[in-house]
Structures are given as C-alpha cells and as structure tokens.
mmCIF file of C-alpha atoms and ligand atoms in Angstrom:
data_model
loop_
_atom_site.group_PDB
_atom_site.id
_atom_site.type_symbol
_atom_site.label_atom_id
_atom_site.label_comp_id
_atom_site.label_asym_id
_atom_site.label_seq_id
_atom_site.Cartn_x
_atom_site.Cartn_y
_atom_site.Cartn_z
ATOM 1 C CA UNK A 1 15.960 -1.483 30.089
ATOM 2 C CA UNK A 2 14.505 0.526 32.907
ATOM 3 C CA UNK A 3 11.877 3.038 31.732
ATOM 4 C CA UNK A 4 11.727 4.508 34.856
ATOM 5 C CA UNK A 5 14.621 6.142 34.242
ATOM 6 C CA UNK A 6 14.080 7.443 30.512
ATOM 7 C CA UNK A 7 10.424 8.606 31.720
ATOM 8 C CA UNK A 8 12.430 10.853 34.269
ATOM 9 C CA UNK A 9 14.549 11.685 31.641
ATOM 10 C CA UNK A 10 11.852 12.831 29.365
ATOM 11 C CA UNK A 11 9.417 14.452 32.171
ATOM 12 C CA UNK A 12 12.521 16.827 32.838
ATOM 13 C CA UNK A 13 12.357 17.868 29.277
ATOM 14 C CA UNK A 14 8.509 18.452 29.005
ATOM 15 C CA UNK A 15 8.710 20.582 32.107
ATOM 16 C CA UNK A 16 11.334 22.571 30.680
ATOM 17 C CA UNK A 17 9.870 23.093 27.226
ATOM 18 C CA UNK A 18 5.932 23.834 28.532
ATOM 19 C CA UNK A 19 4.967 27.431 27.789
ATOM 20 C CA UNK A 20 7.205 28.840 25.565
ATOM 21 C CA UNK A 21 6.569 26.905 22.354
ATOM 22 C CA UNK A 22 5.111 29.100 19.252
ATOM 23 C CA UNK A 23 1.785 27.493 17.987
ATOM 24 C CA UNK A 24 3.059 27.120 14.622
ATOM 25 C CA UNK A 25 7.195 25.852 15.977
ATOM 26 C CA UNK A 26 7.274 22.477 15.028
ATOM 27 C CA UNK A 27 8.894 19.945 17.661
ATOM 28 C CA UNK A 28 9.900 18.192 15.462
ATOM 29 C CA UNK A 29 13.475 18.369 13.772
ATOM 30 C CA UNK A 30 12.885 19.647 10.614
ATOM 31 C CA UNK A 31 15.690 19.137 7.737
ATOM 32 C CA UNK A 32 14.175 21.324 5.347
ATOM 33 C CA UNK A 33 15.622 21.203 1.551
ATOM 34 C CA UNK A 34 19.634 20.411 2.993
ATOM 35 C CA UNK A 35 22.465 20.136 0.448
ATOM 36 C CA UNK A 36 25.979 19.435 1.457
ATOM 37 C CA UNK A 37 28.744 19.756 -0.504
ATOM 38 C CA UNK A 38 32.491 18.784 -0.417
ATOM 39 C CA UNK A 39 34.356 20.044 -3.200
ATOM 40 C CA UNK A 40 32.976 18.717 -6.344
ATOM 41 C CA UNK A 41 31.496 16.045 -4.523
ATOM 42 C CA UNK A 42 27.496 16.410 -3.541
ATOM 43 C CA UNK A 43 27.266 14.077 -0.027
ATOM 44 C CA UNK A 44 23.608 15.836 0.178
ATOM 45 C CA UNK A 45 21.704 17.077 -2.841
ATOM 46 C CA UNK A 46 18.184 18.676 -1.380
ATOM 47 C CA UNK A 47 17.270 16.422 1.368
ATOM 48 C CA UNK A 48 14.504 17.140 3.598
ATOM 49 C CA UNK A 49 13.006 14.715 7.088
ATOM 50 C CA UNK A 50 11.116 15.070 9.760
ATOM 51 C CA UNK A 51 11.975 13.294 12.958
ATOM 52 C CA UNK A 52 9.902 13.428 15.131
ATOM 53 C CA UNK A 53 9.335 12.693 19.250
ATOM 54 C CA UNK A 54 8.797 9.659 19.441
ATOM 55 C CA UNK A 55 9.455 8.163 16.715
ATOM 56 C CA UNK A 56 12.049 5.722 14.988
ATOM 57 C CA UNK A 57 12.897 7.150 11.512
ATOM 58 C CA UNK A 58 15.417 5.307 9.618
ATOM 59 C CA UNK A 59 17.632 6.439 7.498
ATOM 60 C CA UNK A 60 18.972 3.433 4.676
ATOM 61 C CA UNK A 61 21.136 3.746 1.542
ATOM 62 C CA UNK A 62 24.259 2.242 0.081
ATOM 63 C CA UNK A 63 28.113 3.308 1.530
ATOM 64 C CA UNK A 64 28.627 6.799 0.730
ATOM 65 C CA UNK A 65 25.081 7.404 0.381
ATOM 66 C CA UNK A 66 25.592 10.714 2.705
ATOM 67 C CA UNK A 67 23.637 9.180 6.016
ATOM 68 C CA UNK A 68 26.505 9.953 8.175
ATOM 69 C CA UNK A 69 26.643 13.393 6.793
ATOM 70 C CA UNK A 70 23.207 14.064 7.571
ATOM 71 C CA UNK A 71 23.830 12.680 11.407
ATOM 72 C CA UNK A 72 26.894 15.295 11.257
ATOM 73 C CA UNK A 73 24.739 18.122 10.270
ATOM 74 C CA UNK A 74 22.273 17.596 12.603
ATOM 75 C CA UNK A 75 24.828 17.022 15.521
ATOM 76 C CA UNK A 76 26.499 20.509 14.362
ATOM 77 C CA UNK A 77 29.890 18.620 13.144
ATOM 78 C CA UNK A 78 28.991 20.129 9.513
ATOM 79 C CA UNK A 79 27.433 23.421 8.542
ATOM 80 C CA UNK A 80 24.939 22.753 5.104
ATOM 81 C CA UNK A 81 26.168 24.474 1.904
ATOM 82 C CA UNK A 82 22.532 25.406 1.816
ATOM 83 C CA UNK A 83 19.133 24.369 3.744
ATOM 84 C CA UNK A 84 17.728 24.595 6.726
ATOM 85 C CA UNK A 85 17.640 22.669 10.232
ATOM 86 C CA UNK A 86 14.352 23.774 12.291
ATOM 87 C CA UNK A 87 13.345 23.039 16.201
ATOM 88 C CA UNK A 88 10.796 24.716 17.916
ATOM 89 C CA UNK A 89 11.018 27.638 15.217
ATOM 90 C CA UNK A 90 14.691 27.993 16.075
ATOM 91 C CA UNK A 91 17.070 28.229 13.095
ATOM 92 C CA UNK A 92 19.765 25.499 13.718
ATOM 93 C CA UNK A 93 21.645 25.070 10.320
ATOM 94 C CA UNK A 94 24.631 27.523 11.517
ATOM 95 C CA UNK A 95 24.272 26.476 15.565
ATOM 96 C CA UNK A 96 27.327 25.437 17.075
ATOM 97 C CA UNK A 97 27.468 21.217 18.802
ATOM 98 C CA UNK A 98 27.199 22.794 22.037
ATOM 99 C CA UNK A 99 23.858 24.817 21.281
ATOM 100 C CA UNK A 100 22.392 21.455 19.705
ATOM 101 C CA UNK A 101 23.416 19.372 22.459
ATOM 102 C CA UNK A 102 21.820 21.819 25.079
ATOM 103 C CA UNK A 103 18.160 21.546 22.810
ATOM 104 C CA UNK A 104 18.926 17.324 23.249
ATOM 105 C CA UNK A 105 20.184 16.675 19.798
ATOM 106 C CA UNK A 106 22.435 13.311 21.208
ATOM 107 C CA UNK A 107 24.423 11.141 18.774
ATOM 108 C CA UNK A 108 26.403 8.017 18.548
ATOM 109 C CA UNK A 109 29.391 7.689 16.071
ATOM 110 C CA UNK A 110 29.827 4.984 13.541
ATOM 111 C CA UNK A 111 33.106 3.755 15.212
ATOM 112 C CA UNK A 112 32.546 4.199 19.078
ATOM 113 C CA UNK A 113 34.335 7.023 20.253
ATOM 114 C CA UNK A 114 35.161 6.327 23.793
ATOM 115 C CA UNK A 115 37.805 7.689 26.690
ATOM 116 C CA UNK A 116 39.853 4.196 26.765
ATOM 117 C CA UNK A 117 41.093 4.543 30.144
ATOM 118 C CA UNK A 118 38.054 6.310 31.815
ATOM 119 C CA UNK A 119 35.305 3.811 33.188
ATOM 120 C CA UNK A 120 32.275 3.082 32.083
ATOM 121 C CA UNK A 121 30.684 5.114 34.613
ATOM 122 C CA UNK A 122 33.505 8.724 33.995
ATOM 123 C CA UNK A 123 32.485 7.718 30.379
ATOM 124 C CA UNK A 124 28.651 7.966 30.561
ATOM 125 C CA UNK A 125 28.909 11.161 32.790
ATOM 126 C CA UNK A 126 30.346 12.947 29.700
ATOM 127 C CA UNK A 127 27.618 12.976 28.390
ATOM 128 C CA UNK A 128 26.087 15.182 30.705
ATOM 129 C CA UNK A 129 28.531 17.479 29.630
ATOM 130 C CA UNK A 130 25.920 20.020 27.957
ATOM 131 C CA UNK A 131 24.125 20.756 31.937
ATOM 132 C CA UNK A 132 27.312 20.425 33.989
ATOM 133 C CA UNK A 133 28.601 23.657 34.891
ATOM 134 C CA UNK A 134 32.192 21.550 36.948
ATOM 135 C CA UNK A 135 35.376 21.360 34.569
ATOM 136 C CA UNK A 136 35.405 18.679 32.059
ATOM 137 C CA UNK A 137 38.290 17.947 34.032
ATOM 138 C CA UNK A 138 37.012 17.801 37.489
ATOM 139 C CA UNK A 139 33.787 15.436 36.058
ATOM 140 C CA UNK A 140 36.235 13.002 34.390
ATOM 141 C CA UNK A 141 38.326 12.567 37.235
ATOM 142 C CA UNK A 142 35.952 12.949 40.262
ATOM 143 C CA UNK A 143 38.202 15.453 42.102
ATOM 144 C CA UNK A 144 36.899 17.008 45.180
ATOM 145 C CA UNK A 145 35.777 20.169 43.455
ATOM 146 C CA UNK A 146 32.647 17.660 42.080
ATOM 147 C CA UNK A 147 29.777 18.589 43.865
ATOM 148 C CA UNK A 148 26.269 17.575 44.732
ATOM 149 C CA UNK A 149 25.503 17.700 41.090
ATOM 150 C CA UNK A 150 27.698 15.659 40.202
ATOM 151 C CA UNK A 151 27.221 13.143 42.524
ATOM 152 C CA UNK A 152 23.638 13.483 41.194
ATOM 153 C CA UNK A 153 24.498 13.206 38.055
ATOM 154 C CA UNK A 154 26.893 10.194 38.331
ATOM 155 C CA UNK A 155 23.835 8.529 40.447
ATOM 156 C CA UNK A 156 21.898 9.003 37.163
ATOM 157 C CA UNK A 157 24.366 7.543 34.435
ATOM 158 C CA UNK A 158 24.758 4.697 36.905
ATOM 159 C CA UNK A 159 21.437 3.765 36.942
ATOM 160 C CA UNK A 160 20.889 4.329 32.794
ATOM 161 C CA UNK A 161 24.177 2.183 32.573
ATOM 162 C CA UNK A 162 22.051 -0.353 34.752
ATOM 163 C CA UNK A 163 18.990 -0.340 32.342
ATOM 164 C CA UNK A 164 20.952 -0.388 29.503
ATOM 165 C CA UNK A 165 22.330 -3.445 30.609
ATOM 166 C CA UNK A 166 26.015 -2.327 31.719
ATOM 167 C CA UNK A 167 25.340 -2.428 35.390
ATOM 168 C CA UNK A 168 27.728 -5.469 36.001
ATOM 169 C CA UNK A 169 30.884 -3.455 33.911
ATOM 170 C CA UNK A 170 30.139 0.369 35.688
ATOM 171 C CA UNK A 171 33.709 0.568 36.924
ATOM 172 C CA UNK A 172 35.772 -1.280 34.278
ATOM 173 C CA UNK A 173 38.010 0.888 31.757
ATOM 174 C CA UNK A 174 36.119 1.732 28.507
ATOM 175 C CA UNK A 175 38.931 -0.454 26.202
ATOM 176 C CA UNK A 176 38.169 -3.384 28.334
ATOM 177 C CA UNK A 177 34.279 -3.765 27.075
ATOM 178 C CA UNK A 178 33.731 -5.576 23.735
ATOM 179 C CA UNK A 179 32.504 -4.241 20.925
ATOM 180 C CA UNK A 180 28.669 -4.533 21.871
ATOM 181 C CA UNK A 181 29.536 -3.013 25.299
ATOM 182 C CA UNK A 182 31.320 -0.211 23.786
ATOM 183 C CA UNK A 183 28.167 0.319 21.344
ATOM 184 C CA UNK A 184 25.702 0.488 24.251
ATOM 185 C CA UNK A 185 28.217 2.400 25.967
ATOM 186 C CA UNK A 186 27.812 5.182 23.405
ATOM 187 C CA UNK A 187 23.729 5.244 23.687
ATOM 188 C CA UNK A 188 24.130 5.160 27.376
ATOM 189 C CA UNK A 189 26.290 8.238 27.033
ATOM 190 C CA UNK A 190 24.099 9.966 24.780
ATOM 191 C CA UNK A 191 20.939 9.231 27.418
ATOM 192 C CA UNK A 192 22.672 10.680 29.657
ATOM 193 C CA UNK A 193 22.322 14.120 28.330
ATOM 194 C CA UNK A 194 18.475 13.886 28.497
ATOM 195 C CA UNK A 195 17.923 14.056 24.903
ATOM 196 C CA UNK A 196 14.775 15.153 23.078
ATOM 197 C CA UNK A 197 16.614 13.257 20.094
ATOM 198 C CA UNK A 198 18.982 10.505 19.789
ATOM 199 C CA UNK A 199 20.944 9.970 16.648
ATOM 200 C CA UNK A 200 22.486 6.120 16.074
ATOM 201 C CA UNK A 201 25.276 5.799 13.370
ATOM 202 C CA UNK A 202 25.149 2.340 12.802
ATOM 203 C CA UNK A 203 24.188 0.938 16.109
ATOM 204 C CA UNK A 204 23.871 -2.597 15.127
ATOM 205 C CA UNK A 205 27.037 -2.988 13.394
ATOM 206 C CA UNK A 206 29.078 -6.033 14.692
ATOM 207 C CA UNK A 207 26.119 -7.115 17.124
ATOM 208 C CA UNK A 208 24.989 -10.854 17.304
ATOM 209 C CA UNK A 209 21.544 -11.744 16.418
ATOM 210 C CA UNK A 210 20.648 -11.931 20.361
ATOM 211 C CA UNK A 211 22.698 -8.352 20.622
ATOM 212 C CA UNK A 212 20.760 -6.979 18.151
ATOM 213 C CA UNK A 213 17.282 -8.028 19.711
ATOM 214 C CA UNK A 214 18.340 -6.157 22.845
ATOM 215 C CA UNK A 215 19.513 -2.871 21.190
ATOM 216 C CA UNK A 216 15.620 -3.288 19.401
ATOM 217 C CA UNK A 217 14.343 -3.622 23.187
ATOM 218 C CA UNK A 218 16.067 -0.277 23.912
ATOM 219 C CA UNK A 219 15.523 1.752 20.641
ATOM 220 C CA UNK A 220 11.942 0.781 21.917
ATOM 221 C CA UNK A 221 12.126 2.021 25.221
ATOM 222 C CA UNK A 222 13.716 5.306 23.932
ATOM 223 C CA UNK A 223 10.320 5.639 21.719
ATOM 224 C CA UNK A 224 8.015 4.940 24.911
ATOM 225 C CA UNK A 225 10.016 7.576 26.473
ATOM 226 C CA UNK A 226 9.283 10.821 23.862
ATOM 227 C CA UNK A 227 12.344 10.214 22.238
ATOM 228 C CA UNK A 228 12.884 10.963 18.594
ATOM 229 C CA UNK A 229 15.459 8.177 17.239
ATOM 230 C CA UNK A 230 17.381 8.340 13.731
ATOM 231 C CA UNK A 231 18.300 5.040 13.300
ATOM 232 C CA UNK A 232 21.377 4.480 10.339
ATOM 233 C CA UNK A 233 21.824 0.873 9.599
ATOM 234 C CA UNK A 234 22.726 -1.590 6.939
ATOM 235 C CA UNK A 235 20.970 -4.607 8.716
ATOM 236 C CA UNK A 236 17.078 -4.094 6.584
ATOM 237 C CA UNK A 237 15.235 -6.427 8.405
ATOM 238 C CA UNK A 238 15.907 -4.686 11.749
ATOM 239 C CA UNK A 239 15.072 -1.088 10.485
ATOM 240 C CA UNK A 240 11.979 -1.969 8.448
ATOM 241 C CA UNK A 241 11.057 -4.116 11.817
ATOM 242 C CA UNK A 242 11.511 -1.380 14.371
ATOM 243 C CA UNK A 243 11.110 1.894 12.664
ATOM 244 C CA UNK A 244 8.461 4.373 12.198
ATOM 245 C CA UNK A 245 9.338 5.580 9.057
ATOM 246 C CA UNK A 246 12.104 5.072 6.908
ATOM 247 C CA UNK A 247 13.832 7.468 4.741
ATOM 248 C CA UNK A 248 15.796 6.049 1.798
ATOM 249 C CA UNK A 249 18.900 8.044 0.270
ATOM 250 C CA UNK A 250 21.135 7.435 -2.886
ATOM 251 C CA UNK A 251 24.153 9.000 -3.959
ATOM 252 C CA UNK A 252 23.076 12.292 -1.590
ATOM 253 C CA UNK A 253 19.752 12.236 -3.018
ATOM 254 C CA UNK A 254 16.572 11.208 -1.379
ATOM 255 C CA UNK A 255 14.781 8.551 -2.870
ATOM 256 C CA UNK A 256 11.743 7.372 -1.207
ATOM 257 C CA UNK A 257 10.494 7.817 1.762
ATOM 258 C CA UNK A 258 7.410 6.201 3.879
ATOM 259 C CA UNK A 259 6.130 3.539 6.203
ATOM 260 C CA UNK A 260 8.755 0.458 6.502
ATOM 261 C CA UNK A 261 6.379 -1.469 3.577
ATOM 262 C CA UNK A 262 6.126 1.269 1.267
ATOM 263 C CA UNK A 263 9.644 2.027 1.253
ATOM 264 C CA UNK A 264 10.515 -1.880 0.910
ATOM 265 C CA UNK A 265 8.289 -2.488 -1.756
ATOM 266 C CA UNK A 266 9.490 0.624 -3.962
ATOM 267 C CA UNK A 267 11.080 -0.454 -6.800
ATOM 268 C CA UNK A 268 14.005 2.546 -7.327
ATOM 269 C CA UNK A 269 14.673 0.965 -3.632
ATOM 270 C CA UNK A 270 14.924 -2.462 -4.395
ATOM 271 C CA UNK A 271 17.018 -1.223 -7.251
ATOM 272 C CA UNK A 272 19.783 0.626 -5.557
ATOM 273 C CA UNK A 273 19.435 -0.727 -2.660
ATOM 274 C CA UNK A 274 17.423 -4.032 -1.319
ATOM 275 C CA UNK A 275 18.418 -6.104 -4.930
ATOM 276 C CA UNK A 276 16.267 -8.712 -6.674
HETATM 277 P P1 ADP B 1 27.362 7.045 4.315
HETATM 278 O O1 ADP B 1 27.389 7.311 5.767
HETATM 279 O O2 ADP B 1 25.994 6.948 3.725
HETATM 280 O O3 ADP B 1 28.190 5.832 3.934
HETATM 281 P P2 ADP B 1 28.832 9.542 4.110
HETATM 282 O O4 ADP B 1 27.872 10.542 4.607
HETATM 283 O O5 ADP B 1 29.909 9.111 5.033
HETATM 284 O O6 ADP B 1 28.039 8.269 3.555
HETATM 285 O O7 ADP B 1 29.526 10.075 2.791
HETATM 286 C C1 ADP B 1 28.788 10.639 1.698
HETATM 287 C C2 ADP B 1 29.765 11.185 0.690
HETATM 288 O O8 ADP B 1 30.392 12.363 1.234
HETATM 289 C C3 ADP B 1 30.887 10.244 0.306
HETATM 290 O O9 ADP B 1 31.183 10.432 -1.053
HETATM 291 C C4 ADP B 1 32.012 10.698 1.195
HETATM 292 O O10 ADP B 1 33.260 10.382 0.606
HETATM 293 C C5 ADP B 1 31.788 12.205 1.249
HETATM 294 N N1 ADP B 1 32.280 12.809 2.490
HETATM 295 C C6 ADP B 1 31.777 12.620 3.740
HETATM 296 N N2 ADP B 1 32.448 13.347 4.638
HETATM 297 C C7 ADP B 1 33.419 14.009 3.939
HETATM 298 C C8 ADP B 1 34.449 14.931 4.303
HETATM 299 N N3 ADP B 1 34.629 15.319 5.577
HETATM 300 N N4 ADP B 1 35.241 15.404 3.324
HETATM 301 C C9 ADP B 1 35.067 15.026 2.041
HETATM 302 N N5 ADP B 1 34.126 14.176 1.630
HETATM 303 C C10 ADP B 1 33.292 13.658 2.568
HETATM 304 MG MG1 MG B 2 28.253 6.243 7.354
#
C-alpha cells in the first residue's frame, strides 16, 4: 500500500478545510441520539458514535443488528426517523449522497457494487465522481471531451489501484476480478474520492486468511493517512485486532461500546454476541 499516495490524498483535504472550522465544530462525525425506523420495525433505536479522523471504529452485532443501516444513514441512502448526523457543525441528517460525498463521507457496500464491463481503472475513476465537473458519461468512457483533469484524475486512481495492490489487473473488466479483487476494488474506488471518512460494509467477507492480513495492512494505512474508518465485520478477531474502538449494537440498540478489550470482555456482549 503506497502511503504516498493517501498522504496526498489527505494533505489536499487539510488544505481545504484550514480556516474555516468553528472552535467548538467537531471533526469528527457525530451520530448523535439516531433512530431509524421501518414500519413497525426499529433497525435503530437511539444510537449515538463518534468516528473520528483517524481512527478505526468498529461497528459488531448479530444479522439484522441495524449496522448496515447506520452505514446507509451516514452515506445519505436513508434519512433518520429522528437524530442527528454532525460534521464540522454542519447538520447532515437530511443532506442529500452527493453533499456527503463532497464533505468525504466514502463507503463500500456489503455486496460489491461494481460497473461489470467497465475496467478496473473507468471503475475507480467513479469514484471521483463528487470533484469531476465532465459527464458521468464522458469519465466512464474516456471520450475526447475528458480533459486535463481527467487525465489527472485517472493518473491518480491508477496509482491508488497500484498501492492497493490492483496494479497488475488496471485494465481488465470489473466481472473478471475475483471476489477479493472486486472487494479492494470498492475501497480503491472510495479512495479515490479523497475521503475524510471511509465506511467498509463487511470488507473481509469471503477473504482468505492471507487476504484478510492485507486488507488489515490497508485499513492501517488509511489510519496513518487522517482517515476515519467504520469498519462492519463479522470476523471478531480482526476488528478487536485492528480497531480503535468498537461499538457493539443489538437488535438496533447500542450495547456497549469501548476499547477492543472492554467491549470483548462485556458480558451483555459475550451474550448476544461473542457466546460462551
Ligand atoms: P445488519 O447490517 O446489522 O445485518 P441491517 O441494518 O441490514 O442489519 O438491518 C436492520 C434491520 O432493519 C433488519 O430487521 C432489517 O430487516 C431492517 N431493514 C433494513 N433495511 C430495510 C429496508 N430498506 N426496509 C425495511 N426494513 C429494513
Ligand atoms: Mg449488513
């Protein structure tokens, strides 16, 4: 993974936000008191987290626990029945995808969600889609109305798609990578848009053991680099390895949250969760 690149990434970012920042606008992403509701069901019941820069929070819990919803209200796919979503004393709860993708809210999906017949490389430069002003269009097929900033920014993917390890695949179609590929892939994409914060549904799902040590290598790259990760995921020894802090939710409901040890030692999480 080449930090070079994320430190670029990041520098961009600090330049952009230096100045205007309120002393008391957290820049952090605050979920403050959030409750989701479909129907009679309660997905989130009053959750609140803090992720911050540079850190790796994880976010644990059985199926239907509500950590997707919680990566689809911070991404702006769902509005909260009630609550708020804070950055840099802006009031995001109601903001639209595009408005959270421009502050570098970046997310990967549970089931990659990939163009199949676009490269690698047309694939990654999507992501960029929140600081391109050229056509959606004209990015994803490289017609001749792509400019200097484009060629710019496909310079850029390409060399994230290098450190990310995808270097040797750039110009293959997107259905041709296997399932890890397509999983680093998504993060690649999601780099690409410079985040401040990167949200991962699930990132190690289907990854080998050696797989799974390399998406640890990046997730720790992306800390070194000012990033704020959310990390979703099932496999327990990886998130209480890697992460910060770890938030644990249960039927919508938060249920402990705190350092990796306190939250694996807590009994209500051993309970629902860990088992015997
Ligand atoms: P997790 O990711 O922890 O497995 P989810 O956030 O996907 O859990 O789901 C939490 C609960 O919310 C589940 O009961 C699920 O069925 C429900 N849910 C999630 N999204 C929707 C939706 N779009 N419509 C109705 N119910 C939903
Ligand atoms: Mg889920």
């Amino acid at each position: 993974m080449s930090a070079n690149v994320m430190q670029s990434a990041s520098t961009v970012r600090a330049e952009s936000q230096s100045g205007a920042l309120a002393s008391n606008a957290s820049v952090a992403l605050d979920v403050v008191d959030i409750s989701k509701h479909f129907g009679g069901i309660s997905a989130l019941d009053h959750v609140s987290l803090s992720l911050r820069p540079g850190e790796v929070h994880g976010l644990i819990g059985p199926n239907g626990s509500g950590k997707t919803t919680m990566l689809n209200m911070l991404s702006g796919y769902y509005q909260p029945s009630a609550g708020s979503i804070r950055h840099r004393g802006e009031e995001l709860a109601n903001a639209t995808v595009q408005r959270r993708a421009r502050i570098g809210i970046a997310r990967t999906f549970q089931k990659p969600r990939l163009l199949p017949t676009l490269s690698v490389l047309d694939n990654a430069v999507l992501g960029a889609w929140p600081h391109s002003r050229a056509s959606f269009l004209a990015t994803a097929f490289g017609l001749p109305s792509v400019g200097r900033e484009e060629k710019a920014l496909r310079a850029q993917a390409a060399e994230i798609l290098h450190g990310i390890g995808l270097g040797h695949v750039i110009n293959r179609r997107a259905n041709l990578l296997d399932h890890a590929e397509q999983r680093f892939l998504e993060i690649a994409r999601g780099l690409v848009m410079q985040p401040r914060f990167i949200l991962l549904d699930e990132p190690a799902g289907g990854l080998t053991g050696n797989e799974i040590e390399h998406l640890a290598d990046v997730i720790r790259t992306l800390r070194e680099a000012g990033i704020g990760v959310l990390l979703v995921e099932h496999h327990t020894d990886f998130v209480f390895r890697i992460c910060d802090r770890v938030t644990t939710l249960n039927v919508g409901k938060m249920i402990k949250h705190g350092t990796p040890d306190e939250v694996r030692a807590d009994p209500e999480v051993i309970r629902v969760y860990l088992g015997a």
